[in-house]
Coordinates of C-alpha atoms in Angstrom, one line a residue:
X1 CA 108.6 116.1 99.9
X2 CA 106.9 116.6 103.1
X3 CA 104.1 114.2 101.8
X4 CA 106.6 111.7 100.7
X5 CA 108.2 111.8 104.1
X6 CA 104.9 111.1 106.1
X7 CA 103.6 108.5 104.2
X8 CA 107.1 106.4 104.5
X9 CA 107.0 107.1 108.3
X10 CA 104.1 105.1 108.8
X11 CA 106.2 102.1 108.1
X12 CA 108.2 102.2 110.9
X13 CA 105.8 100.7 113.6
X14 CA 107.9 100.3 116.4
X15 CA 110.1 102.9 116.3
X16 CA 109.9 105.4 119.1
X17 CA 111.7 108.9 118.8
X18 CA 111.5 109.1 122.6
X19 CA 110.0 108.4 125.5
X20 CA 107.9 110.3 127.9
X21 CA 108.8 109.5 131.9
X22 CA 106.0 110.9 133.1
X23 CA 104.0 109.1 131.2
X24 CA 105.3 105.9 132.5
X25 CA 107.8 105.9 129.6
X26 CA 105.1 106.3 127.1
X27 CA 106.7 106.0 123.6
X28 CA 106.4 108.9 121.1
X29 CA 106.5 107.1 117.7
X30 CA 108.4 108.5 114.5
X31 CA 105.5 109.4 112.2
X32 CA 103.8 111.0 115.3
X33 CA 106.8 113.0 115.7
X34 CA 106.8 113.5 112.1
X35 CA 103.7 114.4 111.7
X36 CA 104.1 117.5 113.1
X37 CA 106.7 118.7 111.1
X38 CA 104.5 118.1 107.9
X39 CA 101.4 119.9 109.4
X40 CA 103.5 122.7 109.4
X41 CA 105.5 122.8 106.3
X42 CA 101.8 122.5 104.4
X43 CA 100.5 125.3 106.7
X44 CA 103.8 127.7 106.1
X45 CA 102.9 126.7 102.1
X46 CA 98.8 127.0 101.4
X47 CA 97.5 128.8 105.3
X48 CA 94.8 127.6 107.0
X49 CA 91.7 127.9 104.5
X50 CA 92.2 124.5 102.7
X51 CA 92.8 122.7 106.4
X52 CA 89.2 124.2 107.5
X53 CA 87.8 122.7 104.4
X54 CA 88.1 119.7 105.4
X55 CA 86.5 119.6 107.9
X56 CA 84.1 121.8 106.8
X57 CA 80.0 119.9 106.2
X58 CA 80.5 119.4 102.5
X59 CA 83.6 116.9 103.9
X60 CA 83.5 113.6 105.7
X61 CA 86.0 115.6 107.5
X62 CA 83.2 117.6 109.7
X63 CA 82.2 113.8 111.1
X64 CA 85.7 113.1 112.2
X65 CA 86.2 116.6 113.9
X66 CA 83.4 115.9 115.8
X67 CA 84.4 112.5 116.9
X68 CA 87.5 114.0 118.3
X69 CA 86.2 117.2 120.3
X70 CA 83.9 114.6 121.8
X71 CA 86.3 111.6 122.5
X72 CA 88.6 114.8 123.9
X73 CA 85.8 115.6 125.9
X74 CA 85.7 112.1 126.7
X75 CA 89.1 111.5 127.8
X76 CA 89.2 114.6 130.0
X77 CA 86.1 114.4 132.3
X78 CA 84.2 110.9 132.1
X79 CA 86.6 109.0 133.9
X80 CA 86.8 111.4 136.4
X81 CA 82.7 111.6 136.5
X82 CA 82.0 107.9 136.5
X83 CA 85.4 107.1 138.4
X84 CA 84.7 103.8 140.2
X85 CA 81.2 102.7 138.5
X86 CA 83.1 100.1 136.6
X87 CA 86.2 98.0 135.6
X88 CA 88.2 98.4 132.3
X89 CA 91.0 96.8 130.9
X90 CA 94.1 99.3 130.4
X91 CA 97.8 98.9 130.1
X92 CA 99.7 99.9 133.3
X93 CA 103.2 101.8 132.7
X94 CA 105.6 102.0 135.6
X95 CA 108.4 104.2 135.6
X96 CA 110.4 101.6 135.0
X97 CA 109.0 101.2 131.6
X98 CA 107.3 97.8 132.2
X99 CA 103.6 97.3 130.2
X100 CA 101.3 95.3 132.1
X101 CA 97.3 94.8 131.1
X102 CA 95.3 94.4 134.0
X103 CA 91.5 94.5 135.1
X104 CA 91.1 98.3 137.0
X105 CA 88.4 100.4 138.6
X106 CA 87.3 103.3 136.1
X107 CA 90.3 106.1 136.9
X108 CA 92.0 108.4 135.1
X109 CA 95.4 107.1 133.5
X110 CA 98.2 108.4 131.6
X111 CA 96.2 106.1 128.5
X112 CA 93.9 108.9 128.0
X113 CA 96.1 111.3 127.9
X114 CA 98.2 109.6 124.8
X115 CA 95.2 108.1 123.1
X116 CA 93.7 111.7 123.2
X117 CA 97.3 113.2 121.1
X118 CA 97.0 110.2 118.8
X119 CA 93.1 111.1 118.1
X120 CA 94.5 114.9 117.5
X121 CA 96.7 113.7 115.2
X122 CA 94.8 111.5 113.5
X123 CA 92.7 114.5 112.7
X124 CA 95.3 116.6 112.0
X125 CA 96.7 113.9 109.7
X126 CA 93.4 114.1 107.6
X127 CA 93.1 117.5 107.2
X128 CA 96.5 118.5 106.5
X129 CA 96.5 115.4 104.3
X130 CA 93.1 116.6 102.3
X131 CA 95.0 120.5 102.1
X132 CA 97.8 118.9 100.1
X133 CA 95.8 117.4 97.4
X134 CA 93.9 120.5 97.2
X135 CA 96.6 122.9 96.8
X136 CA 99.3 121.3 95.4
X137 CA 99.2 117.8 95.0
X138 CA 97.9 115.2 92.9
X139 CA 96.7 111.4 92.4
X140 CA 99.9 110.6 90.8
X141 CA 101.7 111.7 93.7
X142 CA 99.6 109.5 96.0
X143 CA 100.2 106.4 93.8
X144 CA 104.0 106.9 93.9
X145 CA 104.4 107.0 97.5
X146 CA 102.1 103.9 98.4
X147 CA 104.0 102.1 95.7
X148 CA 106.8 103.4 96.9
X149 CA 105.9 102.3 100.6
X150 CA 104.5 98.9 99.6
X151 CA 108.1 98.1 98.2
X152 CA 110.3 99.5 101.2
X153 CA 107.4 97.1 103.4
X154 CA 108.6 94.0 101.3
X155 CA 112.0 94.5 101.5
X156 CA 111.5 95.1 105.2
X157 CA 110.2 91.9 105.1
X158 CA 112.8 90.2 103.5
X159 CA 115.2 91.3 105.6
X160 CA 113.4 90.3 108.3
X161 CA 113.4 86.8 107.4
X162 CA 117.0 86.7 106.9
X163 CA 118.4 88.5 109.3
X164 CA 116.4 86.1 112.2
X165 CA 117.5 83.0 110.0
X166 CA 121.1 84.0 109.8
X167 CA 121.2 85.0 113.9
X168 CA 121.5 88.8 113.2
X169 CA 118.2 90.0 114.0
X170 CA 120.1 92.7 116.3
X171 CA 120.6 94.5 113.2
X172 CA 117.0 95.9 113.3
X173 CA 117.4 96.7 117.4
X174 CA 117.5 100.8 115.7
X175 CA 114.0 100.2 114.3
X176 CA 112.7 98.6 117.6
X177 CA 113.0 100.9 119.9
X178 CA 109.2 101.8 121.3
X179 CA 108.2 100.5 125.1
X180 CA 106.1 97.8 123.2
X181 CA 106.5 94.0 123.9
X182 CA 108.2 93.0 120.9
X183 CA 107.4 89.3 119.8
X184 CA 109.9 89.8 116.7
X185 CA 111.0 86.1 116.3
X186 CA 108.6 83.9 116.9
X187 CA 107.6 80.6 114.4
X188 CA 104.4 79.0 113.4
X189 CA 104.4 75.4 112.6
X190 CA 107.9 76.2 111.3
X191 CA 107.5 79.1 109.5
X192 CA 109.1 82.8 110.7
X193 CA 106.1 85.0 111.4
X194 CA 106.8 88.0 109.2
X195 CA 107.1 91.5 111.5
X196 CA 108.9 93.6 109.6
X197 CA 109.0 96.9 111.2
X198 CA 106.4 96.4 113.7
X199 CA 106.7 95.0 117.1
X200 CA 104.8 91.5 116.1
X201 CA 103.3 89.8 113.1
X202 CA 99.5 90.8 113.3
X203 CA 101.0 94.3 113.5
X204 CA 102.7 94.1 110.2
X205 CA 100.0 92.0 108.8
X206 CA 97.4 94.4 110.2
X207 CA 99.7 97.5 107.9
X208 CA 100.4 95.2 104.9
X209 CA 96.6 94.3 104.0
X210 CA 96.0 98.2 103.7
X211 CA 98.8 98.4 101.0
X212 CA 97.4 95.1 99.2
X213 CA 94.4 96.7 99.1
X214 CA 95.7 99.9 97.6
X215 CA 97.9 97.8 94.8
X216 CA 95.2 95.6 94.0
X217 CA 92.8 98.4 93.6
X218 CA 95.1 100.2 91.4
X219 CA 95.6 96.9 89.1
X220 CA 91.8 96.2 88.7
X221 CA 91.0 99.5 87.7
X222 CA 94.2 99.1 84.7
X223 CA 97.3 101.5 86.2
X224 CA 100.3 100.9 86.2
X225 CA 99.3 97.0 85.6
X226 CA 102.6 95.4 85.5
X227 CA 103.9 97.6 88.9
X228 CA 100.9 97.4 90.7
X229 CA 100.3 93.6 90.1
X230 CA 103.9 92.4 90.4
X231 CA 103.5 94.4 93.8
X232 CA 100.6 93.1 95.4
X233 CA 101.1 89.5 94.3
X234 CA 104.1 89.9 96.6
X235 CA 102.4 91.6 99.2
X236 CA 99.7 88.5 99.2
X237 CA 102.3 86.6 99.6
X238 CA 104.0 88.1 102.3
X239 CA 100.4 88.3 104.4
X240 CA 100.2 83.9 104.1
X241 CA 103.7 84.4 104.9
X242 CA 103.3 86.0 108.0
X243 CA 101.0 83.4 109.4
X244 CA 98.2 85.9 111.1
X245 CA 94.9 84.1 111.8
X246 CA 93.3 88.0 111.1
X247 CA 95.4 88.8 108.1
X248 CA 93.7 85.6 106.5
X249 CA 89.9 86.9 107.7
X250 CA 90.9 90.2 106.7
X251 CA 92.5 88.9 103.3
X252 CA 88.8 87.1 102.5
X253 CA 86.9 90.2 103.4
X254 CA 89.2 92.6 100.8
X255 CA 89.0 89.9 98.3
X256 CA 85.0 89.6 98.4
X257 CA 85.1 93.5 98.2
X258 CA 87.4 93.7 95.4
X259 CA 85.7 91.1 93.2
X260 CA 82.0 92.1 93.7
X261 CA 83.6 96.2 92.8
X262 CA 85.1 95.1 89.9
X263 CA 82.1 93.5 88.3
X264 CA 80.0 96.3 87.5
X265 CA 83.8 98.3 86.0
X266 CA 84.1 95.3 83.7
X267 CA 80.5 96.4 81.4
X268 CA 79.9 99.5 79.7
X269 CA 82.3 101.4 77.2
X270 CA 85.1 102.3 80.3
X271 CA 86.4 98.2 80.4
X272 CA 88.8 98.6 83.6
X273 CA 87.6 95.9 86.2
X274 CA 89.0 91.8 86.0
X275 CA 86.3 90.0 87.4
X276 CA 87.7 86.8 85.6
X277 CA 91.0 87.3 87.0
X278 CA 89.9 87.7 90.4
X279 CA 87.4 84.8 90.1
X280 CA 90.0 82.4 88.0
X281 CA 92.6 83.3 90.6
X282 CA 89.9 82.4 93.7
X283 CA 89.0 78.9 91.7
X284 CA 92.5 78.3 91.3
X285 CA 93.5 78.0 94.9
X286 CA 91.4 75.4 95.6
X287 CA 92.7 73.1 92.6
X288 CA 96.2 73.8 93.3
X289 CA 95.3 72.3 97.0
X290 CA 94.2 69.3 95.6
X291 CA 97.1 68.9 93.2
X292 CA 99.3 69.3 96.4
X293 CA 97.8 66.8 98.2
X294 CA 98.6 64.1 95.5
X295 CA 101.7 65.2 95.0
X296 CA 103.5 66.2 97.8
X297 CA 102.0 64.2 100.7
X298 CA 104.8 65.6 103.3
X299 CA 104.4 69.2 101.8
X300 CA 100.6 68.6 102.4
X301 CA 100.8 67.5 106.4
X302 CA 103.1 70.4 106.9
X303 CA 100.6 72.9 105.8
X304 CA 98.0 70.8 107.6
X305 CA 99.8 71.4 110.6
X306 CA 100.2 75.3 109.7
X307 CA 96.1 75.5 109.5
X308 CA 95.7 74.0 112.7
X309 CA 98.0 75.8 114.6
X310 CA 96.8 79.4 112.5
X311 CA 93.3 78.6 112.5
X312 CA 91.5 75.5 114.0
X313 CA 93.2 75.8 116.8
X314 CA 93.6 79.5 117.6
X315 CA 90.2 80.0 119.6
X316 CA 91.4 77.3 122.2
X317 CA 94.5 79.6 122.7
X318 CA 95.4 81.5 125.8
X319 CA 95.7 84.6 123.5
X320 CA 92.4 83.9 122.3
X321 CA 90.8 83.6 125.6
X322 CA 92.3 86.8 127.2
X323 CA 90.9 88.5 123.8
X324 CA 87.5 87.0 124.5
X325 CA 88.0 88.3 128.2
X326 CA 88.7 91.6 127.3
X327 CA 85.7 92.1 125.0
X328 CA 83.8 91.0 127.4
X329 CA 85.0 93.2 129.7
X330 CA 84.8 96.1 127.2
X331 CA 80.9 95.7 126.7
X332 CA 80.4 96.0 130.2
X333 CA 81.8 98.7 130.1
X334 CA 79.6 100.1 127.9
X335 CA 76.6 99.1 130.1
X336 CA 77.5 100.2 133.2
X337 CA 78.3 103.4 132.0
X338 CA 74.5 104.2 130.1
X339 CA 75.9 104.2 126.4
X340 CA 78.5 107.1 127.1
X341 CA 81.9 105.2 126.9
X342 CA 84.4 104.9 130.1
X343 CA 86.7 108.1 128.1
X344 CA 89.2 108.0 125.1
X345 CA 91.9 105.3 126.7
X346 CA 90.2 103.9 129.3
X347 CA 89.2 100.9 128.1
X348 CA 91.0 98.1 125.8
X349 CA 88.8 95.7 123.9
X350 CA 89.8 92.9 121.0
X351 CA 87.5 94.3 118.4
X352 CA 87.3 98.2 117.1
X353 CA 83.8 98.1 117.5
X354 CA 84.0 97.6 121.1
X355 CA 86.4 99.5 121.3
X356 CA 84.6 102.9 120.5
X357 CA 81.5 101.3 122.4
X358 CA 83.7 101.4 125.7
X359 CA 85.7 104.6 124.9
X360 CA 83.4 106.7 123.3
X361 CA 80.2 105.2 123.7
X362 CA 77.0 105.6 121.4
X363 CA 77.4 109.1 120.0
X364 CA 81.2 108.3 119.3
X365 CA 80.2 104.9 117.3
X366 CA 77.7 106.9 115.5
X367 CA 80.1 109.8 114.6
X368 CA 82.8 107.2 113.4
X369 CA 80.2 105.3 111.6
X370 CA 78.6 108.3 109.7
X371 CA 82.8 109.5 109.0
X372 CA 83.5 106.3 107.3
X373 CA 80.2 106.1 105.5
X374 CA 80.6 109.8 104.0
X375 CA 84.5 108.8 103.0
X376 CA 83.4 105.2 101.4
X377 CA 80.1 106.2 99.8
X378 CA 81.9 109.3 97.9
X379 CA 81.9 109.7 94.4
X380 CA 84.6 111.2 92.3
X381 CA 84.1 114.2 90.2
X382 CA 88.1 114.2 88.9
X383 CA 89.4 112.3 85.9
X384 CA 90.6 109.0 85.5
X385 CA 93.5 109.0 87.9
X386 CA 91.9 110.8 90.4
X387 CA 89.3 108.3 90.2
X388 CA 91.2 105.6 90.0
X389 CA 92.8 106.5 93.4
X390 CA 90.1 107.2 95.2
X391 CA 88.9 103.9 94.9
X392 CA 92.2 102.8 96.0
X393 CA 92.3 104.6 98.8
X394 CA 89.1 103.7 99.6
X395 CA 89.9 100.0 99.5
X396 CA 92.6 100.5 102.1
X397 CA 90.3 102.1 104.5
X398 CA 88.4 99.9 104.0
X399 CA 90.9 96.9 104.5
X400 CA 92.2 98.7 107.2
X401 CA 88.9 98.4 109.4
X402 CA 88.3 94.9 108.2
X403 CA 91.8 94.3 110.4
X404 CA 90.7 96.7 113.2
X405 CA 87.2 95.3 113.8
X406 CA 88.7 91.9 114.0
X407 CA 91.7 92.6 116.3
X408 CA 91.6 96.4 117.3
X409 CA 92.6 96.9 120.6
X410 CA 92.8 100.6 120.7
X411 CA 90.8 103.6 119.5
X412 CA 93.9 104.9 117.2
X413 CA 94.3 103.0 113.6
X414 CA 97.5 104.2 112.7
X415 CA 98.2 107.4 110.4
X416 CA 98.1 105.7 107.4
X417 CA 94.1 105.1 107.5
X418 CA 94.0 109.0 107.9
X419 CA 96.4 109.7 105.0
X420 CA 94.0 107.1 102.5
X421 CA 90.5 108.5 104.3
X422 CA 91.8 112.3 103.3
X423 CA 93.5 111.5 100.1
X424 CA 89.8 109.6 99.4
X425 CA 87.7 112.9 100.3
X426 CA 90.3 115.4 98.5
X427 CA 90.3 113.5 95.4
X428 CA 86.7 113.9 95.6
X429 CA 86.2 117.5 94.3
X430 CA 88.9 117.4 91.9
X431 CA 88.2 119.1 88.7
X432 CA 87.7 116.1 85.6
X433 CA 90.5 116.2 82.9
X434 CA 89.6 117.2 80.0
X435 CA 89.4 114.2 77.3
X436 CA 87.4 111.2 76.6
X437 CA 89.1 108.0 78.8
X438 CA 90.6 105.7 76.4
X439 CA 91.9 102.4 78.0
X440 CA 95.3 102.7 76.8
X441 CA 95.8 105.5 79.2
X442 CA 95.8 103.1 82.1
X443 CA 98.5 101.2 80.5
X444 CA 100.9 103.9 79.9
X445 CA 100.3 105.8 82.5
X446 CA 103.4 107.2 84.7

C-alpha cells in the first residue's frame, strides 16, 4: 500500500503540506512529505540490506549516490568558496512568501539548502523504490499503479477544464496550495491550457508525457492492449490539449523512440512491437490536416492561429527571452567557476543540461550521464512482464529527460523519474518465469 500511496502522490504537483518560514516560506510538497513515510514502512518490513543494493556497483544506483554526496558537497561549501566570482540566476523568498528570480552575486541561499533535501530524496526514492521490487513487489504491481495514476491525471484534467469553464476553479484552491506562482487559467488561441494538479501547463505537460510514455510502452510491447491504448490515446490527447510548445518537442522525441524500439520487437518468433501502427498513425496526421483544410476552412485558421501562438511565435516571446537569458547566464556560470558548478541550488537555467553544468559542474554531468546510461542501457533477466515493464519504465525516463533538457529549470525532476529509474534497475535482476512466452499472454494478462 505504501507503494501505491507514493506513486499517486506524485500527482499532486502543487500541493504543499506546509511551509518552512525560515526558509522564506519554502513549500514542503505532499509526496516529499510522503515520501518519508514510505521509506520507512519498507525499512520496518525488508531492513536495510536490499536499500544498500542499490546502490551498490552492480546498480546504476552506485552512479546516483555519487552524484548526490557530491552535489551535497556542492551545495554546502562552493558557494561559500567561490562566493562572489560570479552571477547566478536564483529565486529570492521573502518572509512574506513572495518568489522573485533575479540576477545575484554567487552566495549561499536558502535554494541550496532545499534543492539539497530534494536531491536526498530523490535518492532515497530510488533506493527504497528498487528494495520493494526486490523483496516483495512485482511488475504487475508497477503497471497497476501507473495505470492507476495515468487515469486519476485525466480526470484531473477534466475537471480542470470544467471547473475554469463553469467559474468554479476555486474548487481546486485545496490542491493549490505550494508558494509557487500559479498560472492555473490561462488560454491559448482560445483553448484552456490543461494544468491539472500542477501550478501551470508545461508542469502538467512536463508529468503527463512520462505516463504516455509508460502506457504506450506497455501497448507496443502487447499488455493489457485495450487498457493501456484506450489510456494513452487519451493521455496524447490531453498533451495537444494543453497547448505546451515543449510537450509537442517532447511528444516528437518519445514518438521517434518508440517507433524505432518497436521495429526490431516486431521480427523474430516473440511478435510484440506495432511498427505499422505507429507509422500508419504518424502518416495519418498529416492527411487528416489536409482533409481539414478542405473541409473546414474556419476550423483550419483557428488551428493556424493555435500554431502560431504555440510555436512560430514562441521564441519572439518575453518568456522565451528571459529563458534564453537565463541559460546564458547559467553557462557562465559554468566558466567562471573552472567546470565545478556554482553548488546544488545556486544557479537556475532553461535546460537540464545547464542546469547540472552550473550546479554541479563537469563531474556532476558526468555522474548523471553515466546514472542514466547504466538505467537505459540495462537488460532484463526476468520474464515477460518484468520485461515488459522495464521497458516501460524506461521510456518514462526517458520522456521525462526529453521534457527536462528542454525546459528544466532546476536540478530536481520530480519523484516519479526516481520511482520509473528504480523500478527499471530492480526489474533488472528478476528471476525469468518459467515457460516459453506465448503471445496470448500479453492479451490476457491481469
Amino acid at each position: 500500500m505504501a507503494f501505491y500511496v507514493i506513486v499517486m502522490s506524485t500527482l499532486f504537483g502543487a500541493a504543499a503540506a506546509f511551509g518552512v518560514p525560515g526558509l522564506g516560506g519554502a513549500s514542503v510538497l505532499v509526496p516529499s512529505l510522503l515520501l518519508a513515510f514510505y521509506c520507512l514502512r519498507l525499512f520496518m518490513a525488508f531492513g536495510e540490506r536490499p536499500v544498500l543494493a542499490a546502490v551498490s556497483s552492480s546498480s546504476p544506483g552506485i552512479w546516483l549516490l555519487l552524484l548526490t554526496v557530491y552535489g551535497v558537497f556542492s551545495a554546502l561549501f562552493l558557494p561559500r568558496l567561490l562566493e562572489g566570482v560570479t552571477e547566478t540566476m536564483i529565486v529570492l523568498r521573502s518572509s512574506a512568501g513572495h518568489r522573485i528570480i533575479d540576477l545575484t552575486p554567487l552566495s549561499f541561499s536558502s535554494n541550496n539548502i532545499t534543492q539539497t533535501v530534494y536531491a536526498v530524496g530523490g535518492l532515497f526514492c530510488f533506493a527504497f523504490t528498487y528494495a520493494y521490487l526486490k523483496c516483495g513487489g512485482t511488475a504487475r504491481d508497477v503497471i497497476n499503479a501507473m495505470l492507476v495514476l495515468a487515469v486519476a491525471n485525466l480526470i484531473f484534467a477534466l475537471l480542470d477544464v470544467i471547473t475554469y469553464r463553469t467559474g468554479t476553479a476555486h474548487l481546486f484552491d485545496f490542491i493549490r496550495t505550494a508558494n509557487y506562482a500559479l498560472l492555473t487559467g490561462s488560454e491559448k488561441a482560445g483553448f484552456k491550457r490543461i494544468s491539472g494538479t500542477f501550478p501551470e501547463a508545461s508542469a502538467f505537460a512536463g508529468y503527463t508525457i512520462v505516463l504516455f510514455a509508460f502506457t504506450a510502452s506497455l501497448w507496443i510491447d502487447r499488455v493489457r492492449t485495450v487498457a493501456t491504448g484506450g489510456i494513452a490515446g487519451l493521455l496524447l490527447l490531453a498533451l495537444l490539449l494543453s497547448t505546451s510548445t515543449t510537450a509537442l518537442v517532447s511528444l516528437a522525441m518519445v514518438m521517434v523512440f518508440l517507433l524505432w524500439r518497436a521495429l526490431p520487437a516486431s521480427y523474430g518468433k516473440r511478435v510484440t512491437g506495432r511498427p505499422a501502427a505507429i507509422a500508419l498513425a504518424l502518416l495519418a496526421v498529416p492527411l487528416c490536416f489536409m482533409l481539414v483544410l478542405v473541409l473546414m476552412p474556419e476550423f483550419a485558421k483557428a488551428v493556424q492561429d493555435f500554431l502560431d501562438e504555440t510555436l512560430y511565435s514562441k521564441l519572439n516571446s518575453q518568456s522565451a527571452r528571459e529563458r534564453m537569458q537565463w541559460n546564458a547566464v547559467a553557462f557562465q556560470v559554468f566558466l567562471d567557476t573552472w567546470g565545478w558548478g556554482a553548488g546544488l541550488g545556486s544557479a537556475r537555467a532553461s535546460s537540464y543540461a545547464l542546469v547540472l553544468l552550473s550546479n554541479v559542474g563537469l563531474i556532476g554531468t558526468v555522474l548523471f550521464l553515466l546514472f542514466v546510461g547504466n538505467t537505459l542501457m540495462m537488460k532484463s533477466a526476468g520474464g515477460f512482464h518484468e520485461h515488459a515493464t522495464m521497458r516501460a519504465a524506461r521510456a518514462g525516463v526517458l520522456a521525462g529527460l526529453s521534457e527536462a533538457m528542454i525546459s528544466g529549470t532546476v536540478y530536481d525532476l520530480g519523484l516519479l523519474f526516481f520511482i520509473l529509474a528504480g523500478s527499471a534497475a530492480a526489474l533488472r535482476w528478476v528471476p525469468a518465469q518459467a515457460g516459453a512466452y506465448r503471445p496470448q499472454q500479453a492479451e490476457t494478462a491481469q
